Coordinates of C-alpha atoms in Angstrom, one line a residue:
X17 CA 45.0 82.7 0.6
X18 CA 42.9 80.3 -1.3
X19 CA 40.2 78.5 0.6
X20 CA 40.1 74.9 0.4
X21 CA 36.7 73.7 -0.7
X22 CA 35.6 70.5 1.0
X23 CA 33.7 68.3 -1.3
X24 CA 30.8 66.3 0.1
X25 CA 31.7 62.6 -0.2
X26 CA 28.9 60.0 -0.3
X27 CA 28.3 58.2 3.0
X28 CA 29.9 54.8 3.1
X29 CA 27.5 51.9 2.5
X30 CA 27.2 49.9 5.7
X31 CA 28.4 46.3 5.4
X32 CA 25.5 43.8 5.1
X33 CA 24.6 42.1 8.3
X34 CA 25.1 38.3 8.5
X35 CA 21.8 36.7 7.6
X36 CA 20.4 33.5 8.9
X37 CA 20.6 30.4 6.7
X38 CA 18.0 30.3 4.0
X39 CA 14.8 28.6 5.1
X40 CA 14.6 26.8 1.8
X41 CA 17.9 25.0 2.3
X42 CA 16.8 24.0 5.8
X43 CA 13.5 22.7 4.4
X44 CA 15.4 20.8 1.7
X45 CA 17.6 19.1 4.3
X46 CA 14.5 18.0 6.3
X47 CA 12.4 16.9 3.3
X48 CA 14.7 14.1 2.1
X49 CA 14.9 12.3 5.5
X50 CA 11.2 12.7 5.9
X51 CA 10.6 11.1 2.4
X52 CA 13.0 8.3 3.3
X53 CA 11.1 7.5 6.5
X54 CA 7.6 8.0 5.0
X55 CA 7.4 4.5 3.4
X56 CA 8.4 2.9 6.7
X57 CA 5.7 4.8 8.5
X58 CA 3.1 3.7 6.0
X59 CA 4.1 0.1 6.3
X60 CA 3.9 0.3 10.1
X61 CA 0.4 1.8 10.0
X62 CA -0.9 -0.7 7.5
X63 CA 0.6 -3.6 9.5
X64 CA -1.1 -2.3 12.6
X65 CA -4.5 -2.1 10.9
X66 CA -4.3 -5.5 9.0
X67 CA -2.2 -7.5 11.4
X68 CA -4.8 -10.2 11.9
X69 CA -4.8 -11.2 8.2
X70 CA -1.0 -11.3 8.2
X71 CA -0.9 -13.5 11.3
X72 CA -3.5 -16.0 9.9
X73 CA -1.7 -16.2 6.6
X74 CA 1.7 -16.8 8.2
X75 CA 0.2 -19.5 10.4
X76 CA -1.2 -21.3 7.4
X77 CA 2.1 -21.0 5.5
X78 CA 3.9 -22.5 8.5
X79 CA 2.2 -25.8 7.9
X80 CA 2.6 -25.8 4.1
X81 CA 5.0 -27.8 1.9
X82 CA 8.3 -25.8 2.0
X83 CA 9.4 -26.9 -1.5
X84 CA 6.3 -25.6 -3.2
X85 CA 6.7 -22.4 -1.2
X86 CA 10.3 -22.1 -2.5
X87 CA 9.0 -22.3 -6.0
X88 CA 6.4 -19.6 -5.2
X89 CA 9.1 -17.4 -3.8
X90 CA 11.2 -17.7 -7.0
X91 CA 8.1 -16.9 -9.1
X92 CA 7.5 -13.8 -6.9
X93 CA 11.0 -12.6 -7.5
X94 CA 10.5 -13.1 -11.3
X95 CA 7.5 -10.8 -11.2
X96 CA 9.7 -7.8 -10.4
X97 CA 12.0 -8.7 -13.3
X98 CA 9.0 -8.9 -15.6
X99 CA 7.8 -5.5 -14.4
X100 CA 11.3 -4.1 -15.1
X101 CA 11.2 -5.6 -18.6
X102 CA 7.9 -3.9 -19.4
X103 CA 9.2 -0.6 -18.0
X104 CA 12.3 -0.8 -20.2
X105 CA 10.3 -1.9 -23.2
X106 CA 8.0 1.2 -22.9
X107 CA 11.0 3.6 -23.2
X108 CA 13.5 4.2 -26.0
X109 CA 16.3 5.2 -23.7
X110 CA 18.3 2.4 -22.0
X111 CA 18.0 2.2 -18.2
X112 CA 20.5 0.6 -15.8
X113 CA 19.1 -2.9 -15.2
X114 CA 20.0 -3.2 -11.5
X115 CA 18.5 0.1 -10.5
X116 CA 15.5 -0.5 -12.7
X117 CA 14.7 -3.8 -10.9
X118 CA 15.4 -2.2 -7.5
X119 CA 13.0 0.6 -8.4
X120 CA 10.3 -1.9 -9.3
X121 CA 10.9 -3.8 -6.0
X122 CA 10.5 -0.5 -4.2
X123 CA 7.5 0.4 -6.3
X124 CA 5.8 -2.8 -5.2
X125 CA 5.9 -1.6 -1.6
X126 CA 4.5 1.8 -2.6
X127 CA 1.8 0.2 -4.6
X128 CA 0.4 -1.6 -1.6
X129 CA -0.6 1.6 0.2
X130 CA -2.0 3.6 -2.7
X131 CA -4.9 2.5 -5.0
X132 CA -5.0 1.9 -8.7
X133 CA -1.2 1.5 -9.1
X134 CA -0.6 5.2 -8.2
X135 CA 2.3 4.3 -5.9
X136 CA 4.2 2.2 -8.4
X137 CA 3.7 4.8 -11.1
X138 CA 4.8 7.6 -8.8
X139 CA 8.0 5.8 -7.9
X140 CA 8.7 4.9 -11.5
X141 CA 8.1 8.5 -12.7
X142 CA 10.5 9.8 -10.2
X143 CA 13.1 7.2 -11.2
X144 CA 12.8 8.1 -14.9
X145 CA 13.1 11.8 -14.2
X146 CA 16.2 11.2 -12.1
X147 CA 17.7 9.4 -15.1
X148 CA 17.2 12.5 -17.2
X149 CA 14.0 11.4 -19.0
X150 CA 11.8 14.4 -19.9
X151 CA 8.5 14.5 -18.2
X152 CA 6.4 14.1 -21.3
X153 CA 8.3 11.1 -22.4
X154 CA 8.3 9.6 -18.9
X155 CA 4.5 10.1 -18.7
X156 CA 4.0 8.6 -22.1
X157 CA 6.0 5.5 -21.1
X158 CA 3.7 5.1 -18.0
X159 CA 0.7 5.4 -20.3
X160 CA 2.0 2.8 -22.7
X161 CA 2.8 0.5 -19.8
X162 CA -0.7 0.8 -18.4
X163 CA -2.2 0.1 -21.9
X164 CA 0.0 -2.9 -22.8
X165 CA -0.6 -4.8 -19.6
X166 CA -4.4 -5.3 -19.9
X167 CA -4.1 -6.0 -23.6
X168 CA -1.5 -8.7 -23.0
X169 CA -3.6 -10.1 -20.1
X170 CA -6.6 -10.3 -22.5
X171 CA -4.5 -12.1 -25.1
X172 CA -3.3 -14.6 -22.5
X173 CA -6.9 -15.1 -21.3
X174 CA -8.0 -15.9 -24.8
X175 CA -5.1 -18.3 -25.4
X176 CA -6.1 -20.2 -22.2
X177 CA -9.7 -20.3 -23.3
X178 CA -8.8 -21.8 -26.6
X179 CA -6.1 -24.2 -25.3
X180 CA -8.2 -25.6 -22.4
X181 CA -11.9 -25.5 -23.6
X182 CA -12.9 -28.7 -21.7
X183 CA -10.9 -28.5 -18.5
X184 CA -12.1 -25.0 -17.5
X185 CA -15.8 -24.5 -16.7
X186 CA -16.9 -20.9 -17.0
X187 CA -20.7 -21.2 -16.8
X188 CA -21.0 -19.7 -13.3
X189 CA -18.5 -16.9 -14.1
X190 CA -19.9 -15.5 -17.3
X191 CA -22.0 -12.3 -16.6
X192 CA -25.5 -12.0 -17.9
X193 CA -26.6 -9.8 -20.8
X194 CA -27.8 -7.0 -18.5
X195 CA -24.4 -6.8 -16.8
X196 CA -22.5 -6.7 -20.1
X197 CA -24.8 -4.0 -21.4
X198 CA -24.4 -2.0 -18.3
X199 CA -20.6 -2.3 -18.5
X200 CA -20.6 -1.3 -22.2
X201 CA -22.8 1.7 -21.5
X202 CA -20.5 2.9 -18.7
X203 CA -17.5 2.6 -21.0
X204 CA -19.2 4.6 -23.8
X205 CA -20.3 7.3 -21.3
X206 CA -16.7 7.6 -20.0
X207 CA -15.3 8.0 -23.5
X208 CA -18.0 10.5 -24.5
X209 CA -17.3 12.5 -21.3
X210 CA -13.6 12.6 -22.0
X211 CA -14.2 13.7 -25.6
X212 CA -16.6 16.5 -24.6
X213 CA -14.1 17.7 -21.9
X214 CA -11.3 17.9 -24.4
X215 CA -13.4 19.8 -26.9
X216 CA -14.9 22.3 -24.5
X217 CA -11.9 22.9 -22.1
X218 CA -9.2 24.6 -24.1
X219 CA -6.7 24.6 -21.2
X220 CA -6.6 20.8 -21.3
X221 CA -6.5 20.4 -25.1
X222 CA -3.0 21.5 -25.7
X223 CA -1.2 19.4 -23.0
X224 CA -3.3 16.4 -23.8
X225 CA -2.6 16.6 -27.6
X226 CA 1.1 17.1 -26.9
X227 CA 1.0 14.1 -24.6
X228 CA -0.7 12.0 -27.3
X229 CA 1.7 13.1 -29.9
X230 CA 4.7 12.1 -27.8
X231 CA 3.1 8.8 -26.8
X232 CA 2.3 7.9 -30.4
X233 CA 5.8 8.9 -31.6
X234 CA 7.5 6.8 -28.9
X235 CA 5.2 3.8 -29.4
X236 CA 5.9 3.8 -33.2
X237 CA 9.7 4.0 -32.6
X238 CA 9.6 1.3 -29.9
X239 CA 7.8 -1.1 -32.2
X240 CA 10.6 -0.8 -34.8
X241 CA 13.1 -2.2 -32.3
X242 CA 12.6 -6.0 -31.7
X243 CA 14.3 -5.9 -28.3
X244 CA 11.9 -3.3 -27.0
X245 CA 8.9 -5.2 -28.5
X246 CA 10.0 -8.4 -26.8
X247 CA 10.6 -6.7 -23.4
X248 CA 7.3 -4.8 -23.6
X249 CA 4.9 -7.5 -24.8
X250 CA 6.8 -10.5 -23.4
X251 CA 7.1 -9.0 -20.0
X252 CA 3.4 -8.0 -20.0
X253 CA 2.3 -11.5 -21.0
X254 CA 4.7 -13.1 -18.5
X255 CA 3.4 -11.0 -15.5
X256 CA -0.1 -12.8 -15.1
X257 CA 1.5 -16.2 -15.8
X258 CA 4.0 -15.6 -13.0
X259 CA 1.4 -14.2 -10.6
X260 CA -0.8 -17.2 -11.3
X261 CA 2.1 -19.5 -10.8
X262 CA 2.7 -18.0 -7.4
X263 CA -1.0 -18.7 -6.5
X264 CA -0.8 -22.2 -7.9
X265 CA 2.3 -23.2 -6.1
X266 CA 1.0 -21.8 -2.8
X267 CA -2.2 -23.7 -3.4
X268 CA -0.2 -26.9 -4.2
X269 CA 1.6 -26.5 -0.9
X270 CA -1.7 -26.4 0.9
X271 CA -3.4 -29.2 -1.1
X272 CA -5.4 -27.1 -3.5
X273 CA -7.2 -29.6 -5.9
X274 CA -6.9 -27.5 -9.0
X275 CA -4.5 -27.6 -12.0
X276 CA -2.0 -24.9 -12.9
X277 CA -4.1 -23.9 -15.9
X278 CA -7.3 -23.6 -13.8
X279 CA -5.5 -21.3 -11.2
X280 CA -4.1 -19.1 -14.0
X281 CA -7.5 -18.7 -15.6
X282 CA -9.1 -18.1 -12.1
X283 CA -6.7 -15.2 -11.6
X284 CA -7.3 -13.8 -15.1
X285 CA -11.1 -13.9 -14.7
X286 CA -11.0 -12.4 -11.2
X287 CA -8.6 -9.6 -12.3
X288 CA -10.7 -8.9 -15.4
X289 CA -14.0 -8.8 -13.4
X290 CA -12.9 -6.5 -10.6
X291 CA -9.5 -5.2 -11.7
X292 CA -11.0 -1.7 -12.2
X293 CA -11.8 -1.3 -8.5
X294 CA -9.3 1.2 -7.0
X295 CA -8.0 -0.9 -4.1
X296 CA -4.4 -0.7 -2.9
X297 CA -2.5 -3.5 -4.7
X298 CA -5.8 -5.0 -5.7
X299 CA -6.3 -6.3 -2.2
X300 CA -9.9 -6.9 -1.3
X301 CA -12.0 -7.1 -4.4
X302 CA -9.6 -9.3 -6.4
X303 CA -9.1 -11.6 -3.4
X304 CA -12.8 -12.2 -3.0
X305 CA -13.3 -12.7 -6.8
X306 CA -10.3 -15.1 -6.8
X307 CA -11.7 -17.2 -4.0
X308 CA -15.1 -17.3 -5.7
X309 CA -13.5 -18.2 -9.1
X310 CA -11.5 -21.1 -7.6
X311 CA -14.5 -22.3 -5.8
X312 CA -16.5 -22.3 -9.0
X313 CA -13.7 -24.5 -10.5
X314 CA -14.3 -27.0 -7.7
X315 CA -11.9 -26.0 -5.0
X316 CA -13.1 -26.1 -1.4
X317 CA -13.8 -22.6 -0.1
X318 CA -11.5 -23.0 2.9
X319 CA -8.6 -24.2 0.9
X320 CA -9.1 -21.4 -1.7
X321 CA -9.3 -18.8 1.0
X322 CA -6.1 -20.2 2.7
X323 CA -4.4 -20.1 -0.7
X324 CA -5.3 -16.5 -1.3
X325 CA -4.2 -15.5 2.2
X326 CA -0.9 -17.3 1.8
X327 CA -0.4 -15.7 -1.6
X328 CA -0.9 -12.2 -0.2
X329 CA 1.5 -12.9 2.7
X330 CA 4.2 -14.2 0.2
X331 CA 3.8 -11.4 -2.3
X332 CA 2.7 -8.4 -0.1
X333 CA 3.7 -8.9 3.5
X334 CA 7.1 -10.5 3.2
X335 CA 8.5 -8.1 0.6
X336 CA 6.8 -5.1 2.2
X337 CA 9.4 -4.2 4.8
X338 CA 12.4 -4.9 2.5
X339 CA 10.7 -3.0 -0.3
X340 CA 10.1 0.0 2.0
X341 CA 13.8 -0.1 3.1
X342 CA 14.9 -0.2 -0.6
X343 CA 12.6 2.7 -1.3
X344 CA 14.0 4.7 1.6
X345 CA 17.6 3.9 0.4
X346 CA 16.9 4.9 -3.1
X347 CA 15.4 8.2 -1.9
X348 CA 18.4 8.7 0.4
X349 CA 20.9 8.1 -2.5
X350 CA 18.9 10.5 -4.7
X351 CA 18.0 7.7 -7.2
X352 CA 14.4 8.7 -6.6

């Protein structure tokens, strides 16, 4: 009788036990609502800290001429359109106009809680990446935007100085030779430190050179397209004019005894003098310089102060909550 040989079979592999949901997916579900609520929390915290200024400004605006305030409100809305034009002009790809303006409106709210325009740039960078723009090109467009705005503002300032040489008195506003020498020395030291850093640190050299190459290529391409040139430089030049128009019309509603040209130049001089101070939305240093500049042009200090407070209420406090809501909605809809 033949014996049956039992072959040793491999033990069956146990079925995998059911695992808990991935922690990463749970975190992802929690991050988006947190990002949507974060702008509202920032607005609430800032309102709690600076509620006195908002109350005083709103009280002064309550007694102002409503028709001039309506014009100021229209000019305020146009500033977001001008910002969207500059953003589009700094990029070869076409962006959806409605979402672009909405992103700039939301960026204005983010810009009030972070210094040096970081909030607006962060929102815009996220928006561009969501539209499929590569990171180097999106960063290059932000750099071009940041470069064009002060250049256009300087051109507008020079045009006003040439167009109104007698009406505008700048004697008390021009810094002395020592201040100018100190500023020039600081700028040269900053450029020298940047150059030395790029030469000595190799890890920074390649990404910086790649960024500069992309930025120069895009800038050269953009300036061969008349539509982009008009949007870029026209929007950048219109921005200080619209901002100054908001201040002027708020001042007219309060009885400010200055002309439109004087208020525009006061804003340009104040922004040039202290625009480099990293304050959220420029609030603080620019406000003080603006009051001083308008007082140097002959406006009463009380009226100039009331004008600046009313201007901040109209351009910062009133759009802040709607801007935060739009920012949260864009985050929720994955536009940002």
